[in-house]
XYZ file of C-alpha atoms in Angstrom:
577
model
C 34.774 48.747 33.095
C 35.871 47.626 29.729
C 33.342 45.889 27.761
C 35.561 44.150 25.263
C 34.873 45.923 22.420
C 37.507 48.641 21.831
C 36.255 52.261 21.628
C 32.787 51.586 22.855
C 32.800 54.039 25.819
C 34.209 56.626 23.711
C 32.292 56.188 20.647
C 35.618 55.576 18.626
C 35.392 55.776 15.034
C 31.745 56.507 15.060
C 30.023 59.398 13.667
C 28.063 61.348 16.007
C 26.986 64.608 17.790
C 30.225 66.043 19.893
C 29.372 67.225 23.474
C 28.875 71.028 23.625
C 31.182 73.133 25.483
C 30.137 73.705 29.021
C 27.832 70.767 29.116
C 29.969 68.827 31.414
C 31.495 66.725 28.322
C 34.807 66.130 26.936
C 36.005 69.810 26.315
C 35.738 71.008 29.867
C 37.886 67.838 31.165
C 41.498 68.925 32.288
C 44.520 68.317 30.061
C 45.728 65.376 32.270
C 42.738 63.602 31.738
C 42.800 64.356 28.129
C 46.135 62.658 27.813
C 45.137 59.716 29.747
C 41.984 59.030 27.459
C 44.227 59.536 24.344
C 46.489 56.951 25.857
C 43.527 54.754 26.642
C 42.310 55.409 22.926
C 45.625 54.346 21.612
C 45.848 51.174 23.464
C 42.040 50.158 22.606
C 43.188 50.841 18.820
C 46.035 48.287 19.124
C 43.713 45.842 20.761
C 41.263 46.310 17.745
C 44.049 45.870 15.257
C 45.461 42.801 16.957
C 41.841 41.428 16.989
C 41.162 42.137 13.353
C 44.547 40.376 12.593
C 43.433 37.141 14.543
C 40.105 37.086 12.983
C 41.594 37.441 9.529
C 43.575 34.288 10.252
C 40.692 32.441 11.362
C 38.520 33.825 8.210
C 35.680 35.208 10.557
C 33.966 37.118 7.660
C 31.309 38.325 10.065
C 33.592 40.013 12.604
C 35.378 41.548 9.624
C 32.196 43.034 8.415
C 31.247 44.169 11.752
C 34.806 46.080 12.420
C 34.972 47.470 8.937
C 31.219 48.594 9.108
C 32.395 51.916 10.517
C 33.933 52.793 7.077
C 32.206 50.405 4.733
C 28.614 49.595 5.762
C 26.035 51.025 3.422
C 24.378 54.067 4.607
C 20.845 53.839 6.249
C 18.540 56.697 6.699
C 17.784 57.307 10.202
C 14.346 58.887 10.841
C 15.588 60.783 13.760
C 18.888 61.895 13.134
C 17.597 63.026 9.741
C 20.817 61.749 7.935
C 22.486 58.902 6.397
C 24.317 56.924 9.212
C 26.209 53.602 8.906
C 24.690 50.425 9.970
C 26.877 50.097 13.004
C 26.134 53.622 14.172
C 22.614 52.603 13.856
C 22.862 49.582 15.808
C 24.808 51.095 18.650
C 22.021 53.927 18.786
C 19.466 51.153 18.994
C 21.763 49.456 21.675
C 21.904 52.652 23.777
C 25.604 53.175 23.369
C 25.162 56.141 21.128
C 22.372 58.572 21.721
C 20.526 60.517 19.144
C 19.999 64.090 19.686
C 17.251 64.534 22.082
C 17.140 61.127 23.316
C 16.892 61.036 27.134
C 18.416 58.240 29.248
C 14.935 57.073 29.922
C 14.329 56.275 26.249
C 17.348 54.061 25.972
C 16.924 50.295 24.950
C 16.952 47.976 27.893
C 19.952 46.386 29.517
C 18.496 42.983 27.689
C 19.425 44.572 24.271
C 22.843 45.787 25.635
C 23.596 42.415 27.267
C 22.656 40.798 23.785
C 25.102 42.955 21.906
C 27.747 42.031 24.460
C 27.213 38.507 23.758
C 27.417 38.832 20.288
C 30.806 40.943 20.390
C 31.977 38.115 23.014
C 31.553 35.398 20.306
C 33.027 37.568 17.628
C 36.043 38.203 19.563
C 36.402 34.633 21.053
C 39.057 32.301 20.164
C 36.616 29.232 20.021
C 36.034 28.115 16.441
C 33.245 25.711 17.284
C 30.177 27.787 16.369
C 30.854 30.052 13.453
C 27.705 32.179 12.872
C 26.620 35.141 10.593
C 24.319 37.903 11.457
C 21.318 35.869 10.966
C 22.642 33.009 13.220
C 23.820 30.919 10.322
C 27.228 30.135 9.070
C 25.587 29.998 5.505
C 25.762 33.259 3.744
C 22.929 34.551 1.523
C 24.867 34.173 -1.649
C 26.136 30.786 -0.642
C 22.545 29.587 0.570
C 21.100 30.725 -2.585
C 23.652 28.573 -4.685
C 23.060 25.732 -2.616
C 19.296 25.645 -3.092
C 19.827 26.424 -6.744
C 21.969 23.196 -6.909
C 19.595 21.122 -5.038
C 16.431 22.187 -6.564
C 18.021 22.219 -10.214
C 19.400 18.808 -9.984
C 17.454 16.753 -12.428
C 15.499 14.144 -10.740
C 15.778 10.607 -11.867
C 12.061 10.154 -12.464
C 12.097 11.623 -15.915
C 14.610 8.694 -17.051
C 12.900 5.194 -17.189
C 15.569 3.644 -19.302
C 17.824 3.036 -16.286
C 18.473 3.894 -12.594
C 20.679 7.110 -12.244
C 22.846 7.798 -8.882
C 22.067 11.351 -7.566
C 25.475 13.444 -7.991
C 26.720 14.110 -4.470
C 26.930 17.696 -3.213
C 30.369 19.002 -2.345
C 30.921 18.913 1.407
C 33.883 21.481 1.614
C 31.395 24.262 1.282
C 29.925 26.177 4.416
C 26.509 25.859 2.426
C 26.277 22.279 3.665
C 26.448 23.267 7.181
C 23.162 23.381 8.947
C 22.461 26.521 11.227
C 23.607 26.319 14.723
C 19.807 27.401 15.732
C 18.360 24.377 13.847
C 16.381 21.916 15.246
C 18.379 18.991 14.199
C 21.570 18.749 12.320
C 22.784 15.975 9.972
C 25.944 14.256 10.628
C 29.132 15.720 9.088
C 31.040 12.504 8.802
C 31.776 11.274 5.276
C 30.707 7.740 6.273
C 27.529 6.695 4.835
C 24.740 6.502 7.646
C 23.046 3.235 8.636
C 19.818 2.338 7.450
C 17.946 3.595 10.634
C 19.729 6.650 10.603
C 18.886 7.228 6.972
C 15.027 6.769 7.815
C 15.407 9.256 10.547
C 17.101 11.829 8.410
C 14.648 11.427 5.700
C 11.762 12.000 8.203
C 13.794 15.085 9.698
C 14.174 16.421 6.158
C 10.469 16.051 5.601
C 9.593 17.652 8.827
C 11.864 20.660 7.949
C 10.191 21.031 4.813
C 6.629 20.798 6.154
C 7.785 23.498 8.938
C 9.158 25.852 6.328
C 12.968 25.269 7.694
C 14.403 25.092 4.257
C 18.125 25.592 5.407
C 17.614 22.666 7.771
C 16.152 20.690 5.017
C 18.898 21.419 2.407
C 21.619 20.658 4.985
C 20.119 17.355 5.726
C 19.652 16.531 1.645
C 23.108 17.415 1.022
C 23.943 14.432 3.245
C 21.413 12.213 1.866
C 22.557 12.814 -1.510
C 25.885 11.227 -0.952
C 24.073 7.968 -0.063
C 21.206 7.968 -2.300
C 21.770 5.244 -5.316
C 19.083 3.874 -7.373
C 21.684 0.861 -8.129
C 22.429 0.305 -4.365
C 20.714 -1.793 -1.794
C 17.037 -1.406 -0.764
C 17.814 1.485 1.852
C 19.964 3.437 -0.786
C 17.234 3.017 -3.289
C 14.551 4.180 -0.890
C 16.663 7.096 -0.086
C 17.067 8.148 -3.932
C 13.245 7.741 -4.108
C 12.458 10.125 -1.178
C 14.958 12.832 -1.749
C 13.405 12.813 -5.336
C 10.038 13.527 -3.471
C 11.599 16.214 -1.377
C 13.280 17.919 -4.707
C 9.674 17.840 -6.226
C 8.094 19.304 -2.976
C 10.958 22.017 -2.781
C 10.481 22.715 -6.485
C 6.990 22.138 -7.597
C 5.836 21.885 -11.215
C 3.280 24.280 -12.107
C -0.292 23.569 -10.662
C -1.955 21.794 -13.624
C -3.271 18.488 -13.922
C -1.189 17.810 -17.008
C 2.138 17.628 -15.021
C 0.739 15.095 -12.770
C -0.840 13.016 -15.646
C 2.686 13.035 -17.293
C 4.048 11.477 -14.028
C 1.430 8.503 -13.516
C -0.822 8.260 -16.445
C 1.754 7.708 -19.224
C 2.171 4.559 -21.028
C 5.329 3.850 -19.743
C 4.169 4.274 -16.137
C 1.264 1.954 -16.665
C 3.333 -0.718 -18.246
C 5.704 -0.500 -15.431
C 2.824 -0.766 -12.904
C 1.805 -4.007 -14.562
C 5.233 -5.353 -14.245
C 5.156 -4.510 -10.509
C 2.027 -6.898 -10.255
C 4.263 -9.880 -11.608
C 7.488 -9.303 -9.855
C 6.054 -8.436 -6.555
C 4.366 -11.593 -4.699
C 2.454 -8.988 -2.414
C 0.777 -7.598 -5.404
C 0.512 -10.808 -7.309
C -0.971 -12.660 -4.442
C -3.477 -9.953 -3.715
C -4.792 -10.338 -7.504
C -4.666 -13.869 -7.178
C -6.906 -13.603 -3.966
C -9.607 -11.478 -5.908
C -9.524 -14.265 -8.511
C -10.321 -16.973 -6.262
C -12.954 -14.986 -4.475
C -14.589 -14.587 -7.854
C -14.361 -18.377 -8.781
C -15.288 -19.381 -5.400
C -18.604 -17.339 -5.120
C -19.438 -18.316 -8.885
C -18.554 -21.870 -8.984
C -21.794 -23.155 -9.716
C -22.897 -20.465 -12.209
C -22.968 -21.326 -15.993
C -22.761 -17.485 -16.983
C -20.424 -14.928 -15.490
C -20.127 -11.308 -16.294
C -17.180 -9.490 -14.674
C -17.037 -5.591 -14.672
C -13.471 -4.418 -14.351
C -13.084 -0.604 -13.505
C -9.285 -0.906 -13.812
C -8.240 -3.631 -16.258
C -4.707 -2.361 -16.844
C -3.011 -4.747 -19.405
C -5.239 -7.554 -18.557
C -2.788 -9.730 -16.583
C -5.080 -10.543 -13.741
C -7.179 -12.377 -16.294
C -4.464 -14.730 -17.606
C -4.412 -16.424 -14.178
C -8.167 -16.413 -13.921
C -8.587 -18.301 -17.228
C -5.972 -20.660 -16.173
C -7.798 -21.433 -13.035
C -10.875 -21.937 -14.999
C -9.170 -24.264 -17.261
C -7.723 -26.218 -14.494
C -11.016 -26.498 -12.742
C -12.553 -27.931 -15.673
C -9.918 -30.525 -16.226
C -10.327 -31.677 -12.539
C -14.258 -31.779 -13.121
C -14.536 -32.754 -16.788
C -18.456 -33.612 -16.411
C -19.055 -29.988 -15.363
C -18.915 -27.523 -18.530
C -16.877 -24.412 -18.031
C -19.104 -21.184 -17.633
C -19.372 -18.708 -20.520
C -17.494 -15.751 -19.450
C -18.101 -12.072 -20.267
C -15.687 -9.354 -19.228
C -16.565 -5.778 -19.452
C -13.820 -2.922 -19.161
C -15.361 0.136 -17.682
C -13.335 3.289 -18.204
C -14.367 6.827 -16.933
C -13.820 9.272 -19.859
C -13.101 12.091 -17.164
C -10.559 10.231 -15.471
C -6.821 11.048 -16.508
C -5.945 7.201 -16.375
C -8.184 6.768 -19.125
C -8.916 9.960 -20.906
C -6.023 9.653 -23.445
C -7.152 6.076 -24.286
C -9.609 6.230 -27.398
C -10.218 2.523 -27.195
C -6.777 1.164 -28.750
C -5.157 -0.014 -25.600
C -8.346 -1.665 -24.173
C -9.133 -3.426 -27.632
C -5.675 -4.624 -27.533
C -6.094 -6.099 -24.019
C -9.241 -7.603 -24.905
C -7.676 -9.448 -28.202
C -5.033 -10.827 -25.760
C -7.460 -12.047 -23.422
C -9.685 -13.636 -26.027
C -6.678 -15.343 -27.579
C -5.465 -16.813 -24.344
C -9.277 -18.076 -23.475
C -9.314 -19.782 -26.942
C -6.084 -21.350 -26.429
C -7.633 -22.945 -22.795
C -10.936 -23.911 -24.860
C -12.999 -21.414 -23.043
C -15.866 -19.080 -24.544
C -15.319 -15.538 -23.754
C -16.761 -12.264 -24.771
C -15.273 -8.834 -24.157
C -16.657 -5.337 -24.124
C -15.629 -1.760 -23.659
C -17.974 0.853 -21.732
C -16.948 4.524 -21.360
C -19.115 6.013 -18.558
C -18.735 8.096 -15.882
C -19.622 6.888 -12.340
C -22.905 8.984 -12.222
C -24.004 7.350 -15.711
C -23.592 3.696 -14.451
C -26.603 1.533 -14.368
C -27.622 -2.069 -15.423
C -28.644 -1.059 -18.923
C -25.612 1.154 -19.758
C -23.417 -1.897 -18.810
C -25.288 -4.246 -20.808
C -26.244 -6.586 -17.858
C -28.224 -9.611 -18.563
C -30.784 -11.118 -16.348
C -29.575 -14.568 -16.351
C -25.910 -13.550 -15.618
C -24.003 -13.870 -12.366
C -22.423 -10.376 -12.099
C -18.982 -9.904 -10.259
C -17.369 -6.465 -9.729
C -13.503 -6.177 -9.776
C -12.300 -3.163 -8.065
C -8.518 -4.312 -7.977
C -6.505 -1.010 -7.559
C -9.202 0.934 -8.813
C -10.976 2.899 -6.077
C -7.761 4.727 -5.099
C -7.621 6.527 -8.613
C -11.252 7.726 -8.140
C -11.565 11.124 -6.558
C -13.354 11.356 -3.309
C -14.933 14.085 -1.247
C -11.551 15.685 -0.401
C -11.070 16.397 -4.139
C -14.515 16.888 -5.504
C -17.893 17.729 -4.026
C -19.457 15.451 -6.380
C -17.500 12.512 -4.559
C -17.092 10.057 -7.596
C -15.600 7.407 -5.324
C -18.608 6.985 -3.296
C -20.902 7.666 -6.200
C -19.129 4.537 -8.087
C -19.683 2.228 -5.001
C -23.501 3.539 -4.516
C -23.865 2.632 -8.390
C -22.259 -0.749 -8.133
C -24.335 -1.587 -5.009
C -27.549 -0.910 -7.104
C -26.454 -3.593 -9.599
C -26.628 -6.267 -6.923
C -23.552 -8.205 -7.698
C -22.857 -11.489 -6.276
C -19.200 -10.545 -5.223
C -17.233 -7.318 -5.317
C -13.426 -7.800 -4.962
C -11.354 -4.913 -3.738
C -7.443 -4.972 -3.815
C -5.652 -1.841 -2.402
C -2.102 -0.962 -0.953
C -2.355 -0.545 2.701
C -1.130 3.106 3.045
C -2.839 6.336 3.573
C -1.899 8.900 1.050
C -5.296 10.446 0.646
C -6.174 12.696 3.945
C -3.006 12.689 5.654
C -0.601 15.820 5.713
C 2.463 16.284 3.753
C 4.601 15.017 6.648
C 2.356 11.878 7.485
C 2.315 10.972 3.686
C 5.999 11.307 3.416
C 6.520 8.921 6.453
C 3.735 6.514 5.407
C 5.265 6.297 2.023
C 8.843 5.971 3.323
C 7.716 2.974 5.400
C 5.456 1.290 2.920
C 8.028 1.555 -0.112
C 10.956 0.701 2.096
C 9.405 -2.598 2.890
C 8.437 -3.150 -0.611
C 12.116 -2.361 -2.152
C 13.198 -4.890 0.579
C 10.835 -7.556 -0.619
C 11.991 -7.083 -4.330
C 15.324 -7.836 -3.278
C 14.167 -11.516 -2.288
C 12.606 -11.748 -5.748
C 14.279 -9.761 -8.509
C 18.041 -9.129 -9.079
C 19.093 -5.532 -8.480
C 20.300 -5.097 -11.962
C 17.107 -6.457 -13.439
C 15.931 -4.278 -16.323
C 12.198 -4.984 -15.542
C 13.015 -3.928 -11.707
C 14.599 -0.831 -12.843
C 11.339 -0.085 -14.754
C 9.043 -0.929 -11.767
C 11.232 1.074 -9.436
C 10.952 4.072 -11.570
C 7.408 3.783 -11.637
C 7.573 3.805 -7.853
C 9.394 6.997 -7.493
C 6.787 8.553 -9.829
C 4.049 7.379 -7.644
C 5.743 8.609 -4.405
C 6.167 12.077 -5.902
C 2.462 12.208 -6.945
C 1.495 10.722 -3.533
C 3.483 12.771 -1.510
C 4.599 16.105 -3.222
C 1.655 17.101 -5.081
C -1.777 18.462 -3.556
C -5.235 19.076 -4.321
C -6.608 17.589 -7.703
C -2.944 17.287 -8.884
C -2.462 14.094 -6.490
C -4.104 11.469 -8.735
C -3.509 8.188 -6.612
C -5.104 8.500 -3.243
C -4.818 5.242 -1.225
C -6.390 4.537 2.079
C -5.789 1.966 4.828
C -8.301 -0.935 4.853
C -10.168 0.557 7.925
C -11.429 3.410 5.857
C -12.255 1.083 2.816
C -14.427 -0.828 5.290
C -16.217 2.282 6.471
C -16.621 3.558 3.118
C -17.924 0.072 1.676
C -20.309 -0.197 4.603
C -21.790 3.279 4.191
C -22.443 2.272 0.455
C -24.390 -0.696 1.430
C -21.910 -3.507 1.216
C -21.363 -6.543 3.978
C -17.941 -8.047 4.023
C -17.952 -11.681 2.368
C -15.452 -14.093 4.269
C -12.990 -16.182 1.927
C -13.322 -19.949 2.616
C -10.543 -21.853 4.099
C -9.672 -23.607 0.834
C -8.932 -20.203 -0.699
C -6.583 -19.105 2.175
C -4.920 -22.484 2.058
C -4.343 -22.220 -1.381
C -2.648 -18.808 -1.220
C -0.521 -19.895 1.711
C 0.657 -22.744 -0.309
C 1.552 -20.290 -3.067
C 3.323 -18.076 -0.594
C 5.254 -20.992 0.889
C 6.230 -22.015 -2.876
C 8.498 -18.710 -3.199
C 12.016 -19.461 -2.770
C 13.883 -18.168 -0.795
C 10.938 -17.112 1.268
C 12.661 -14.967 4.096
C 9.925 -12.728 4.980
C 6.745 -12.639 3.010
C 3.596 -13.018 5.281
C -0.231 -13.384 4.962
C -2.385 -11.843 7.502
C -6.007 -12.735 8.220
C -7.898 -10.186 10.091
C -11.425 -8.739 9.993
C -12.489 -10.296 6.725
C -9.598 -9.085 4.800
C -6.085 -10.988 3.656
C -3.066 -8.694 3.892
C -0.014 -9.522 2.005
C 3.375 -8.053 3.330
C 7.055 -8.189 4.099
C 8.342 -8.982 7.610
C 4.999 -7.870 8.904
C 4.377 -4.853 7.120
C 0.987 -5.351 5.304
C 1.665 -4.161 1.847
C -1.556 -4.973 -0.084
C -4.950 -5.956 1.126
C -7.715 -7.908 -0.551
C -11.417 -8.150 0.622
C -14.385 -9.322 -0.865
C -18.072 -7.768 -0.456
C -21.720 -8.446 -1.321
């Protein structure tokens, strides 16, 4: 029975040992049979030539290479034959269609292998063009795949440019390198139309899963489609796509494992300045800090001396609102003198977020705060302390007995390493030291997202959902072409890269969800402090004052206030004692 592959039964065109005379082989057959076999051989040659012509028209590279392998395949050293044989010969030997000397029928490979080769040849000679394959099961050749990966990984990510957003350059779609393997677990759409928002999210998650599983071919195929939609100047979904594609680029092409590269990402002056802008342009961040201020004011309203320890003062924007609130309260109660306020900025000299600051930035922040306090006729002192968490105590911080102590940890703890990074666990050590100071109130503000202990795929999904909601909320409060928004989103992109693409000590910002913060605070000896109804009502009034207000939400749950967009909580404020 013919197999569909010309010359297989006769070993046509294949080097190999001829049957010996007298062995019942070819040389003992009668002349008539020889003529019949020669005619069959000529007929099969014609069939082979026709097949080669059809495959060349269809440009099936694999068939051409398979047929021509009889003459052009690089030689391999066969350990049994002891000589160089072509790859095609070696394959047929392995499949049982060509014997090695001394190879018995019992040692031939199984029928399963022969059936596999028949199936491969059937697909090669088939007229169906729907599934072009290569020897590896993919339409992408090694050279094409290497070039695609080089282009994807070498594409400059927009993170380095904070002067303005850049659209990712599209990947050509007329190359077979954009085709995902037919054996891949998922295939990106090949249509040139831009995918919808939900489809973009799914494609992003599929790409991240492929990267996590080491399926780089699948990931690159999806990225080639996503790059056509990614746009730092587009709508929220296009901006998110650009951001998360940059995250995947960073994961596929990681920087050398040095903390200095991570410091450049999220500890530079421009990044810190843009992060402060985020606290102004995003109501969720701004209201989170406002809730912390109101928590301090509520718990210290009858105190004449207030000392605030701040472990991440930034540019001091939070205290502009605090001083304004103190001035307003004094105007409403002129008979009650305003408290004497003292603010101490605490910086860890071992932290990359403060190690590059020799005091100049913090002194400039203190000068601005003091000038603002003077404008409101408020008495204030500002100080700077450089101490590691294990060096903190009342004496080193200059705490005085008659002061009412408040500790502000707004967006601070996520930047302190925990037990997953350092055996010393500076995060819990800091909380224990703060607890020993016996403050009247501790305020905690953090993003509601787990970028600490989650896996790469888990962090990617969490950041995708979190930043997707955040970017949508910015559409309600900032113009898309705003220069400040451009800088803010560039900072968000750097954060996303560091939180998702980096591992170990290189991942500097490690956020946790409120449930984990609550457990951590409880283990350190703190108890939750419920904010009063006047504070919550004031925050709701401020939230309702945002025009338009299509989706900002305030969620009260388990002693914390969650600020979000359309039900997705972005920041959480809680108070402790």
